[in-house]
Tab-separated table of C-alpha atoms in Angstrom:
chain	number	residue	atom	x	y	z
A	71	MET	CA	8.383	50.642	13.515
A	72	ASN	CA	7.946	48.039	10.786
A	73	HIS	CA	10.196	48.137	7.739
A	74	LEU	CA	9.494	46.805	4.281
A	75	PRO	CA	10.550	43.187	3.940
A	76	ILE	CA	14.042	42.883	2.497
A	77	PRO	CA	16.171	39.767	2.115
A	78	LEU	CA	18.972	39.209	4.597
A	79	GLY	CA	21.943	39.396	2.263
A	80	ARG	CA	25.607	39.324	3.169
A	81	ASN	CA	25.793	43.147	3.650
A	82	THR	CA	22.356	43.647	5.181
A	83	ASP	CA	22.279	44.862	8.744
A	84	LEU	CA	20.034	42.717	10.948
A	85	TYR	CA	18.120	45.766	12.198
A	86	GLU	CA	17.318	46.882	8.647
A	87	ALA	CA	15.382	43.698	7.989
A	88	ALA	CA	11.607	43.836	8.142
A	89	SER	CA	10.087	43.032	11.476
A	90	VAL	CA	7.303	40.449	11.353
A	91	PRO	CA	3.757	41.854	11.525
A	92	LYS	CA	1.950	41.066	14.805
A	93	SER	CA	-0.710	38.934	13.085
A	94	ILE	CA	1.976	36.747	11.540
A	95	LYS	CA	3.757	36.507	14.895
A	96	ASN	CA	0.549	35.290	16.536
A	97	LEU	CA	0.059	32.794	13.737
A	98	GLY	CA	3.530	31.411	14.387
A	99	VAL	CA	2.837	31.098	18.108
A	100	ARG	CA	-0.442	29.270	17.478
A	101	TRP	CA	1.225	26.944	14.974
A	102	LYS	CA	4.006	26.066	17.428
A	103	LYS	CA	1.468	25.419	20.171
A	104	ARG	CA	-0.547	23.101	17.925
A	105	LEU	CA	2.627	21.339	16.867
A	106	ARG	CA	3.571	20.709	20.507
A	107	ILE	CA	0.090	19.391	21.281
A	108	SER	CA	0.145	17.125	18.211
A	109	PHE	CA	3.558	15.820	19.202
A	110	LEU	CA	2.339	15.027	22.716
A	111	VAL	CA	-0.721	13.249	21.308
A	112	ILE	CA	1.491	11.113	19.061
A	113	ILE	CA	3.783	10.250	21.988
A	114	MET	CA	0.831	9.308	24.200
A	115	ALA	CA	-0.702	7.226	21.406
A	116	ALA	CA	2.601	5.404	20.909
A	117	ILE	CA	2.729	4.621	24.633
A	118	LEU	CA	-0.915	3.680	25.097
A	119	ALA	CA	-1.535	1.799	21.830
A	120	PRO	CA	0.420	-1.354	22.813
A	121	ILE	CA	-1.246	-1.351	26.240
A	122	VAL	CA	-4.730	-1.035	24.752
A	123	LEU	CA	-4.003	-3.633	22.070
A	124	ALA	CA	-2.579	-6.076	24.614
A	125	TRP	CA	-5.653	-5.648	26.808
A	126	THR	CA	-7.916	-6.099	23.771
A	127	GLY	CA	-6.075	-9.311	22.914
A	128	ASN	CA	-7.717	-11.001	25.911
A	129	ILE	CA	-11.059	-10.830	24.111
A	130	TRP	CA	-9.970	-13.237	21.363
A	131	ILE	CA	-7.959	-15.669	23.494
A	132	ASP	CA	-9.691	-18.981	24.122
A	133	GLU	CA	-8.310	-20.149	27.459
A	134	LYS	CA	-9.361	-23.765	26.853
A	135	LYS	CA	-7.459	-23.937	23.564
A	136	LEU	CA	-4.435	-22.376	25.208
A	137	ALA	CA	-4.472	-24.885	28.060
A	138	ALA	CA	-4.971	-27.812	25.676
A	139	VAL	CA	-1.788	-27.102	23.718
A	140	GLN	CA	0.607	-28.492	26.333
A	141	GLN	CA	-1.710	-31.398	27.125
A	142	SER	CA	-1.401	-32.885	23.638
A	143	ASN	CA	0.098	-36.382	23.458
A	144	SER	CA	2.434	-35.243	20.687
A	145	TYR	CA	3.690	-32.160	22.569
A	146	VAL	CA	7.477	-31.810	22.466
A	147	LYS	CA	9.358	-29.539	24.849
A	148	LEU	CA	12.102	-27.303	23.515
A	149	ASP	CA	14.698	-29.031	25.698
A	150	GLU	CA	13.733	-32.403	24.212
A	151	MET	CA	14.714	-31.505	20.636
A	152	PRO	CA	18.127	-30.596	19.164
A	153	ASP	CA	18.865	-26.867	19.334
A	154	HIS	CA	19.294	-26.605	15.567
A	155	VAL	CA	15.611	-27.480	15.141
A	156	TRP	CA	14.208	-24.394	16.841
A	157	LYS	CA	17.106	-22.247	15.631
A	158	ALA	CA	16.220	-23.081	12.020
A	159	PHE	CA	12.656	-21.841	12.532
A	160	VAL	CA	13.735	-18.635	14.268
A	161	ALA	CA	16.318	-17.893	11.567
A	162	ILE	CA	13.909	-18.165	8.641
A	163	GLU	CA	10.634	-17.084	10.227
A	164	ASP	CA	11.522	-14.378	12.751
A	165	HIS	CA	15.213	-13.680	13.394
A	166	ARG	CA	14.392	-10.738	15.693
A	167	PHE	CA	12.157	-12.955	17.830
A	168	MET	CA	14.218	-12.427	20.984
A	169	GLN	CA	14.195	-8.630	20.631
A	170	HIS	CA	10.637	-7.612	19.711
A	171	PRO	CA	7.540	-7.521	21.990
A	172	GLY	CA	5.489	-9.830	19.788
A	173	VAL	CA	5.275	-7.467	16.836
A	174	ASP	CA	8.287	-6.606	14.697
A	175	PRO	CA	7.840	-3.003	13.453
A	176	ILE	CA	10.626	-3.401	10.890
A	177	GLY	CA	9.297	-6.622	9.411
A	178	LEU	CA	5.687	-5.452	9.497
A	179	SER	CA	6.502	-2.130	7.817
A	180	ARG	CA	8.456	-3.902	5.095
A	181	ALA	CA	5.602	-6.327	4.482
A	182	ILE	CA	3.043	-3.519	4.246
A	183	TRP	CA	5.262	-1.623	1.796
A	184	VAL	CA	5.657	-4.703	-0.420
A	185	ASP	CA	1.894	-5.308	-0.336
A	186	ILE	CA	1.232	-1.699	-1.358
A	187	LYS	CA	3.703	-1.890	-4.246
A	188	GLU	CA	2.332	-5.202	-5.470
A	189	GLY	CA	-1.281	-4.176	-4.943
A	190	ALA	CA	-1.948	-7.504	-3.252
A	191	TYR	CA	-1.374	-9.397	-0.019
A	192	VAL	CA	2.116	-10.718	-0.803
A	193	GLN	CA	3.907	-10.653	2.559
A	194	GLY	CA	2.351	-11.080	5.970
A	195	GLY	CA	5.051	-9.716	8.257
A	196	SER	CA	3.875	-12.022	11.049
A	197	THR	CA	6.257	-12.816	13.882
A	198	ILE	CA	6.433	-16.233	15.517
A	199	THR	CA	4.134	-14.989	18.285
A	200	MET	CA	1.673	-13.615	15.728
A	201	GLN	CA	1.705	-16.938	13.866
A	202	LEU	CA	1.025	-18.705	17.154
A	203	ALA	CA	-1.937	-16.391	17.753
A	204	ARG	CA	-3.309	-17.043	14.273
A	205	ASN	CA	-2.907	-20.812	14.460
A	206	LEU	CA	-4.573	-21.039	17.859
A	207	PHE	CA	-7.403	-18.529	17.698
A	208	LEU	CA	-7.928	-17.090	14.207
A	209	THR	CA	-8.508	-18.041	10.588
A	210	ASN	CA	-6.146	-17.648	7.640
A	211	ASP	CA	-8.263	-14.922	6.041
A	212	LYS	CA	-5.946	-12.284	4.581
A	213	THR	CA	-7.667	-9.187	5.937
A	214	MET	CA	-6.577	-6.163	7.944
A	215	THR	CA	-9.142	-7.072	10.614
A	216	ARG	CA	-7.520	-10.438	11.182
A	217	LYS	CA	-4.073	-8.839	11.197
A	218	GLY	CA	-5.217	-6.395	13.887
A	219	LYS	CA	-6.524	-9.239	16.045
A	220	GLU	CA	-3.303	-11.151	15.441
A	221	ILE	CA	-1.240	-8.218	16.713
A	222	ALA	CA	-3.449	-7.703	19.780
A	223	ILE	CA	-3.314	-11.380	20.769
A	224	ALA	CA	0.449	-11.548	20.183
A	225	LEU	CA	1.054	-8.592	22.497
A	226	GLN	CA	-1.058	-10.251	25.182
A	227	LEU	CA	0.702	-13.617	24.802
A	228	GLU	CA	4.083	-11.911	25.166
A	229	GLN	CA	2.951	-10.577	28.540
A	230	ARG	CA	1.847	-13.998	29.732
A	231	TYR	CA	4.678	-16.233	28.555
A	232	SER	CA	8.453	-16.275	28.201
A	233	LYS	CA	10.076	-16.376	24.764
A	234	LYS	CA	11.000	-20.002	25.357
A	235	GLU	CA	7.402	-20.941	26.164
A	236	LEU	CA	6.063	-19.065	23.131
A	237	LEU	CA	8.543	-20.711	20.765
A	238	GLU	CA	7.775	-24.116	22.241
A	239	MET	CA	4.026	-23.664	21.765
A	240	TYR	CA	4.564	-22.352	18.239
A	241	LEU	CA	6.513	-25.450	17.212
A	242	ASN	CA	3.741	-27.622	18.606
A	243	VAL	CA	0.795	-25.988	16.828
A	244	ILE	CA	1.983	-24.886	13.379
A	245	TYR	CA	0.802	-26.783	10.322
A	246	PHE	CA	3.353	-28.961	8.536
A	247	GLY	CA	1.154	-30.236	5.729
A	248	HIS	CA	-0.628	-33.531	5.111
A	249	GLY	CA	-2.872	-32.996	8.134
A	250	LYS	CA	0.043	-32.880	10.574
A	251	TYR	CA	0.224	-30.210	13.266
A	252	GLY	CA	3.247	-29.638	15.459
A	253	ILE	CA	6.800	-30.908	15.394
A	254	GLY	CA	5.761	-34.039	17.308
A	255	GLU	CA	3.561	-35.195	14.413
A	256	ALA	CA	5.694	-33.855	11.563
A	257	VAL	CA	8.986	-35.595	12.352
A	258	PRO	CA	7.551	-39.166	12.437
A	259	PHE	CA	5.439	-38.486	9.339
A	260	TYR	CA	8.288	-37.244	7.175
A	261	PHE	CA	11.368	-38.935	8.599
A	262	GLY	CA	10.129	-42.000	10.490
A	263	LYS	CA	11.597	-41.022	13.853
A	264	LYS	CA	10.616	-39.083	16.965
A	265	ALA	CA	11.497	-35.421	17.501
A	266	THR	CA	12.867	-36.364	20.931
A	267	GLU	CA	15.315	-39.034	19.765
A	268	THR	CA	19.039	-38.560	20.366
A	269	GLY	CA	22.316	-39.830	18.946
A	270	ASP	CA	22.235	-41.255	15.435
A	271	ARG	CA	18.427	-41.084	15.436
A	272	ALA	CA	18.218	-37.393	16.329
A	273	VAL	CA	16.746	-34.896	13.881
A	274	THR	CA	19.645	-33.723	11.717
A	275	LEU	CA	20.431	-30.168	10.637
A	276	GLY	CA	19.345	-30.980	7.089
A	277	GLU	CA	16.037	-32.390	8.313
A	278	ALA	CA	15.513	-29.415	10.631
A	279	ALA	CA	16.022	-26.985	7.750
A	280	MET	CA	13.545	-28.931	5.645
A	281	LEU	CA	10.969	-28.811	8.444
A	282	ALA	CA	11.544	-25.065	8.863
A	283	SER	CA	10.775	-24.680	5.153
A	284	LEU	CA	7.205	-25.864	5.578
A	285	PRO	CA	5.397	-22.982	7.372
A	286	LYS	CA	5.837	-20.805	4.262
A	287	GLY	CA	4.030	-23.396	2.132
A	288	PRO	CA	3.276	-26.783	3.749
A	289	GLU	CA	2.114	-28.461	0.552
A	290	ARG	CA	4.310	-26.523	-1.883
A	291	TYR	CA	7.539	-27.409	-0.073
A	292	SER	CA	6.554	-30.870	1.117
A	293	PRO	CA	9.404	-33.340	0.463
A	294	VAL	CA	6.694	-35.926	-0.165
A	295	LYS	CA	5.018	-33.952	-2.950
A	296	ASN	CA	7.920	-32.017	-4.444
A	297	TRP	CA	11.417	-33.044	-3.495
A	298	ASP	CA	13.160	-30.473	-5.707
A	299	ARG	CA	11.236	-27.547	-4.226
A	300	ALA	CA	11.820	-28.917	-0.738
A	301	LYS	CA	15.580	-29.015	-1.370
A	302	GLU	CA	15.584	-25.494	-2.813
A	303	ARG	CA	13.764	-24.123	0.213
A	304	GLN	CA	15.999	-26.122	2.557
A	305	ALA	CA	19.007	-24.378	0.992
A	306	VAL	CA	17.377	-20.984	1.622
A	307	VAL	CA	16.949	-21.849	5.304
A	308	LEU	CA	20.530	-23.088	5.663
A	309	ASP	CA	21.910	-20.014	3.896
A	310	ARG	CA	19.908	-17.810	6.251
A	311	MET	CA	21.235	-19.679	9.294
A	312	ASN	CA	24.754	-19.207	7.958
A	313	GLU	CA	24.141	-15.514	7.275
A	314	LEU	CA	22.958	-15.008	10.858
A	315	GLU	CA	25.978	-17.015	12.104
A	316	VAL	CA	23.799	-19.684	13.670
A	317	ILE	CA	25.875	-22.212	11.729
A	318	ASP	CA	29.069	-21.816	9.717
A	319	GLN	CA	29.622	-22.371	6.009
A	320	SER	CA	30.992	-25.893	6.414
A	321	GLU	CA	27.938	-26.957	8.442
A	322	SER	CA	25.640	-25.446	5.822
A	323	THR	CA	27.431	-27.219	2.977
A	324	LEU	CA	27.402	-30.536	4.830
A	325	ALA	CA	23.677	-30.248	5.618
A	326	LYS	CA	22.841	-29.480	1.979
A	327	SER	CA	24.606	-32.644	0.840
A	328	GLU	CA	23.168	-34.725	3.667
A	329	ARG	CA	21.220	-37.793	2.586
A	330	ILE	CA	17.687	-37.464	3.941
A	331	TYR	CA	15.372	-40.425	4.264
A	332	VAL	CA	11.714	-39.558	3.694
A	333	VAL	CA	9.193	-42.205	4.732
A	334	PRO	CA	7.665	-43.746	1.575
A	335	THR	CA	3.986	-43.009	0.965
A	336	ALA	CA	3.073	-46.702	0.920
A	337	LYS	CA	4.722	-47.296	4.285
A	338	ARG	CA	2.866	-44.360	5.842
A	339	ALA	CA	-0.453	-45.577	4.460
A	340	ALA	CA	0.089	-49.025	5.985
A	341	LYS	CA	0.356	-47.605	9.507
């Protein structure tokens, strides 16, 4: 027998409380069933989405462009450059590079949130693999369509290559300003040496940090065009490396005070 609804107070006997009408009970059962189904759908979507996206990424990958990357005369292998060169790029561009599958959910979510707050495309949230995908196969159009393609290609590239191979290709295709692509072209242009040189001629930590500054704004942070901005951005990179314990404070301080020789414009033009 149903009782009138009464609140379950401290002195209320459980059996005196109103029993739930049958129609409401059925509603609760249906709601729980729908909730379970919805939950399963979300789980399946979370599992299948990366697989579908990775498969879709094949559509936009140009195999000839991919093969041509390592055939470039200016191609530099990761083992041929000082470790602090690639570490500087990872620290400032994508410090979770070794952990994510090509897309960093944390970084991407943060970027989307900032864009929503600002009402404009302020942050991209692109990982190193996503930047590689964009530089090789896509345009720089700031659209959601391009971002979707970027994600799909990145997921596919992560299945094909090791992290070392992806990072190596990235460093050899990104734009460094002044018409120079890849670390093999950038180092001679800015510092008058080869990226593969060793000893006293090797790329220094200060130079590496300055190079790692360029992907964010190749012309804006060019040491040729704006030395002060280049130094400011270099400091940001070195501070980030120190924060992530890639280098210590003394190394950061020394690199900031390091005297960097930038090839004069006239000398470059004469070549």
